[in-house]
Short mmCIF file of C-alpha atoms and ligand atoms in Angstrom, two decimals:
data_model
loop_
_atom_site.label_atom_id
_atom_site.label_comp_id
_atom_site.label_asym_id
_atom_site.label_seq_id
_atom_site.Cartn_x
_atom_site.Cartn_y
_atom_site.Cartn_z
CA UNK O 1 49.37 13.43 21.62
CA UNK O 2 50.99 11.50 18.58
CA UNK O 3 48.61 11.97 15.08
CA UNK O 4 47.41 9.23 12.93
CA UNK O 5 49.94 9.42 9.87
CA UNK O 6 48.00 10.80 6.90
CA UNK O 7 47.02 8.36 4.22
CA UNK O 8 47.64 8.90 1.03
CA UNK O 9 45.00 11.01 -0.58
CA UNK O 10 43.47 8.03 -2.88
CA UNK O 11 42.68 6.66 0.34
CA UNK O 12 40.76 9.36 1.55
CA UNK O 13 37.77 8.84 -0.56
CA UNK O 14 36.30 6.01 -1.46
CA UNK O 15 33.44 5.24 -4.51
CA UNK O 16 30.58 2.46 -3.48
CA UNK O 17 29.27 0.44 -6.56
CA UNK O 18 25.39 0.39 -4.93
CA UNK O 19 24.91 -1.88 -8.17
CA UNK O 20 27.47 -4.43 -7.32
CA UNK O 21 27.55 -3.44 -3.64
CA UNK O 22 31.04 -3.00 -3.11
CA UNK O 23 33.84 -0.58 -2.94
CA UNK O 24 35.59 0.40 -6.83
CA UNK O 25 39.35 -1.29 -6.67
CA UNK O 26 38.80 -2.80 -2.92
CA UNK O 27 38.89 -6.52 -2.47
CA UNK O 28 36.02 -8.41 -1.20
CA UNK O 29 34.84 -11.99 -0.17
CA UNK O 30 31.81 -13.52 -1.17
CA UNK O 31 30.26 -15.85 0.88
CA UNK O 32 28.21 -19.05 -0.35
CA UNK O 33 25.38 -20.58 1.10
CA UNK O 34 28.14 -24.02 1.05
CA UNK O 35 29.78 -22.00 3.65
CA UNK O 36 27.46 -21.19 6.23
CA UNK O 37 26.14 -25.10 7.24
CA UNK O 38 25.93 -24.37 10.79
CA UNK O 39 25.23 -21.13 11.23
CA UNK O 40 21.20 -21.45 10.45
CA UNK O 41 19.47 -23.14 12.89
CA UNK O 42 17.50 -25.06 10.52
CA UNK O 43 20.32 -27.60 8.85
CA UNK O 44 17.20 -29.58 7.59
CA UNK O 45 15.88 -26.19 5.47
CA UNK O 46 19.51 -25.45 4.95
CA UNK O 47 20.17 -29.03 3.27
CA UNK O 48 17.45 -28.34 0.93
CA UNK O 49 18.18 -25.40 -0.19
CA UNK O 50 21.47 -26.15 -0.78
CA UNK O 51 20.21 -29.15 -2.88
CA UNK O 52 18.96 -26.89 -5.24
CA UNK O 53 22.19 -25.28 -5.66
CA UNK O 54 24.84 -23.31 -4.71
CA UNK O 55 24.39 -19.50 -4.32
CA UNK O 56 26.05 -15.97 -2.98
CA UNK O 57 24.49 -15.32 0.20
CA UNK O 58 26.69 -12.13 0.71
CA UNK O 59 29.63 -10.14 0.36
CA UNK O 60 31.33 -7.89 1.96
CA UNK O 61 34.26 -5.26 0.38
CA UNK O 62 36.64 -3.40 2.65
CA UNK O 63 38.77 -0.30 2.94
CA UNK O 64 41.34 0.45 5.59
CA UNK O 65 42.55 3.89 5.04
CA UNK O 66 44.97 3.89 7.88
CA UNK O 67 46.33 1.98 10.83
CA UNK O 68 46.93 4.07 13.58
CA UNK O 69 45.49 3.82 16.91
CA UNK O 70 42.57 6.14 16.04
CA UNK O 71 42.17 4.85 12.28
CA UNK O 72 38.95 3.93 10.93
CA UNK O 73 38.07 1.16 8.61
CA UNK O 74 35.10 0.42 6.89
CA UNK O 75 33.13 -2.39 5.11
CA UNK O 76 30.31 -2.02 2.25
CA UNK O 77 27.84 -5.46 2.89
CA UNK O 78 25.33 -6.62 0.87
CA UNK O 79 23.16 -9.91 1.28
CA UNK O 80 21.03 -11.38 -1.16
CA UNK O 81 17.20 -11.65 -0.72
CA UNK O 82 16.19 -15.10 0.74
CA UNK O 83 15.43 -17.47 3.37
CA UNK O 84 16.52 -20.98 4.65
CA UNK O 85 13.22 -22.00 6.17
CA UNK O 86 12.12 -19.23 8.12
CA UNK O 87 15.31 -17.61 8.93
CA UNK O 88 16.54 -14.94 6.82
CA UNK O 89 20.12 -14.75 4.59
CA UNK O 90 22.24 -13.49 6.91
CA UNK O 91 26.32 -12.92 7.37
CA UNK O 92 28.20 -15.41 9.38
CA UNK O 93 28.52 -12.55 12.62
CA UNK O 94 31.27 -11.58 14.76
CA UNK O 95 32.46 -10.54 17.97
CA UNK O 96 35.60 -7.54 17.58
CA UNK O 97 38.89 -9.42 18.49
CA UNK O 98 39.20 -6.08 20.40
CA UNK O 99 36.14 -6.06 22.71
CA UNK O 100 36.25 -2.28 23.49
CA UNK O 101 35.59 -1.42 20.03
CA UNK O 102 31.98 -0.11 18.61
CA UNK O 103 30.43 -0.17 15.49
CA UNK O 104 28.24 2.11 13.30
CA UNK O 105 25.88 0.66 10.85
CA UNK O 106 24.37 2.54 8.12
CA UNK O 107 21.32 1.44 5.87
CA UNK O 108 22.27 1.74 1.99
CA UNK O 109 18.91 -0.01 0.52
CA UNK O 110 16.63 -2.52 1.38
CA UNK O 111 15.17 -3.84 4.12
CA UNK O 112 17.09 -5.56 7.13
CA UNK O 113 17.88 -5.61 10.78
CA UNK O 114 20.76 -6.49 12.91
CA UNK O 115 21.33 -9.26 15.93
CA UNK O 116 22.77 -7.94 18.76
CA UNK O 117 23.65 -10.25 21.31
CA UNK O 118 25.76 -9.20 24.66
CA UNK O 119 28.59 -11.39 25.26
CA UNK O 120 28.66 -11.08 29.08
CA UNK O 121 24.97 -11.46 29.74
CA UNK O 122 23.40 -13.19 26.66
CA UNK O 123 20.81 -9.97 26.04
CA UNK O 124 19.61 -10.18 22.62
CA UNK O 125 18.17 -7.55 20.53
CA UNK O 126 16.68 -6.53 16.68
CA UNK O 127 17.62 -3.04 15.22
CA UNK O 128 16.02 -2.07 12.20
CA UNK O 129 18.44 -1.49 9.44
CA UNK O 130 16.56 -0.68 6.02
CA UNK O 131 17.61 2.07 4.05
CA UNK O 132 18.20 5.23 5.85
CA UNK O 133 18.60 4.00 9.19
CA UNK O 134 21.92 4.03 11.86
CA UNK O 135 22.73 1.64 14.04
CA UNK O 136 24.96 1.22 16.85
CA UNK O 137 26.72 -1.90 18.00
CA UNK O 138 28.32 -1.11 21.48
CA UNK O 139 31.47 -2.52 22.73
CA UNK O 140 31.40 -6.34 23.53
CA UNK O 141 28.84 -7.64 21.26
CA UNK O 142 28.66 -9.83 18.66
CA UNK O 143 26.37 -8.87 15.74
CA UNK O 144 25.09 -10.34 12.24
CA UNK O 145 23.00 -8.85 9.90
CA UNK O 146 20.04 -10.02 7.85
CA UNK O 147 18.10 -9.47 4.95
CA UNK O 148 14.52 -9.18 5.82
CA UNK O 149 13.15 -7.66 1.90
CA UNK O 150 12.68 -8.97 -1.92
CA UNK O 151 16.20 -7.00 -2.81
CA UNK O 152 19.31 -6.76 -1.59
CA UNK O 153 20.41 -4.74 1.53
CA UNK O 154 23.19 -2.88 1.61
CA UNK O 155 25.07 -1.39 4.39
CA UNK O 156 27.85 0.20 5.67
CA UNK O 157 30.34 -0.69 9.13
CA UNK O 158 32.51 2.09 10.57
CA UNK O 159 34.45 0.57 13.08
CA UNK O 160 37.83 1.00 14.73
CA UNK O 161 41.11 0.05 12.79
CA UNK O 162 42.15 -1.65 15.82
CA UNK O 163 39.05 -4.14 16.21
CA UNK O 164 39.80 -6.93 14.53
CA UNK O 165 37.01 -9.66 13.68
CA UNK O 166 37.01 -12.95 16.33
CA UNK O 167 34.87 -15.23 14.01
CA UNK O 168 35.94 -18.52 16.22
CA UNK O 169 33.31 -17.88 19.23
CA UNK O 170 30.38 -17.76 16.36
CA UNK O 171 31.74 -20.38 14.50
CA UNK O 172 31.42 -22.63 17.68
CA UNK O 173 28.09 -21.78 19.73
CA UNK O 174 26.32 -19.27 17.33
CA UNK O 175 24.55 -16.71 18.56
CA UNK O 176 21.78 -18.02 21.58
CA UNK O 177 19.01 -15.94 19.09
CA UNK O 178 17.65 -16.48 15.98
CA UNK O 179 15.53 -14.07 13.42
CA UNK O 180 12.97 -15.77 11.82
CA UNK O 181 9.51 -14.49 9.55
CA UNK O 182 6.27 -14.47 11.49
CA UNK O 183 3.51 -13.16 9.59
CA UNK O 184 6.02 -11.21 7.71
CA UNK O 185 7.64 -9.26 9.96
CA UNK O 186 11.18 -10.16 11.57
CA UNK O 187 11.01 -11.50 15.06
CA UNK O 188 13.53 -12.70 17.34
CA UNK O 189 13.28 -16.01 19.38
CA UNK O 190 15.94 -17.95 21.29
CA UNK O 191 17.63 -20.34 19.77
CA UNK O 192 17.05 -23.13 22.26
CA UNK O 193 12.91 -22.64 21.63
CA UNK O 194 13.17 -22.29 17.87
CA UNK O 195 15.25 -25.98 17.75
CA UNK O 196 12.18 -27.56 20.16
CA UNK O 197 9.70 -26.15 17.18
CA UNK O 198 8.94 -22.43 18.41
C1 F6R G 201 32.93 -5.21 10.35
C2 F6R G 201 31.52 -5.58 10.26
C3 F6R G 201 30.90 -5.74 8.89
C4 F6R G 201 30.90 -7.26 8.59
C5 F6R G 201 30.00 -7.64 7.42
C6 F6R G 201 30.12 -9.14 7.08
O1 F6R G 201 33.36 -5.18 11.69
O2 F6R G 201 30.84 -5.81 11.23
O3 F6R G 201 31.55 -5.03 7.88
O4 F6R G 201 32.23 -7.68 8.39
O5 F6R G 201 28.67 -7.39 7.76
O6 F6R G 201 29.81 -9.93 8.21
P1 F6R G 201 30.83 -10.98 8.80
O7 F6R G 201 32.14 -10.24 9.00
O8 F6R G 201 30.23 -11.42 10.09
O9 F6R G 201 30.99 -12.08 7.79
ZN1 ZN G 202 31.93 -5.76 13.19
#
């Protein structure tokens, strides 16, 4: 069996800024609300609060230690507390450009779940992901993560190096669920029901 190459030790261990929410000397994006028309449901609520300015919703920094077929990578997130309307900040979401590949999620701080949504059959589901808790995104699904607390959640994604991020199949149906606040708690509805008033 051929072995990953080594990486350089530097690469081996890795320092997380819980502060800042990212990874010391790693790059990272930040992503504005400007950026996400079309991913809430809402655009009305999303108009509005854009209107009162533009703001981080997240960011996510990234290390890639190696690229060999059994590599990991990894990416530190963090999203802001708030809410357009009723639905939560959330990230953009993603299906892996490599189906096959899984994902491990592991809560940092704060309070937040994950969207799971099955690309074959449409199943969606909520997983808890404040602090302290794992969860697992299995092959072939497209997830997104939200902030459902008063401070910022951070988290961590283990995921193959080989999975790549397919961003274009979000971008152009979303997900069929949304997460929105009922009487405080997260709860997920479909899409199609929330849009007729839900
Ligand atoms: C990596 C992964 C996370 C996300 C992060 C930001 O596969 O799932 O590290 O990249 O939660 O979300 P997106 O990538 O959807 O903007
Ligand atoms: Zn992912």
């Amino acid at each position: 069996m051929p072995v990953n190459p080594v990486p350089d030790d530097a690469l081996l261990t890795a320092r997380m800024d819980l502060e800042r929410g990212c990874f010391r000397g790693a790059p990272a994006r930040v992503i504005l609300l400007s950026e996400m028309r079309g991913y809430f449901a809402d655009q009305a609520a999303c108009n509005e609060a854009r209107a009162r300015g533009d703001q981080a919703v997240y960011q996510v920094s990234w290390l890639e230690p190696g690229s060999g077929a059994g590599d990991l990578h990894y990416g530190l997130g963090r999203i802001s507390p708030g809410r357009v309307g009723r639905e939560y900040f959330m990230t953009k979401g993603h299906l892996h450009a490599w189906r096959p590949a899984a994902e491990v999620y592991i809560g940092l701080q704060g309070r937040g779940c994950l969207l799971l949504e099955d690309e074959t059959t449409g199943q969606g589901r909520i997983l808890p992901l404040d602090h302290g808790c794992m969860a697992y995104v299995p092959a072939g699904t497209a997830h997104r993560t939200m902030n459902t607390g008063e401070e910022p959640l951070l988290y961590l994604g283990v995921y193959p190096a080989a999975a790549g991020h397919d961003y274009g199949a979000i971008a152009t149906r979303n997900f069929l669920h949304v997460v929105v606040e009922r009487g405080g708690e997260p709860v997920m509805i479909e899409r199609a029901a929330f849009l007729k008033g839900a």
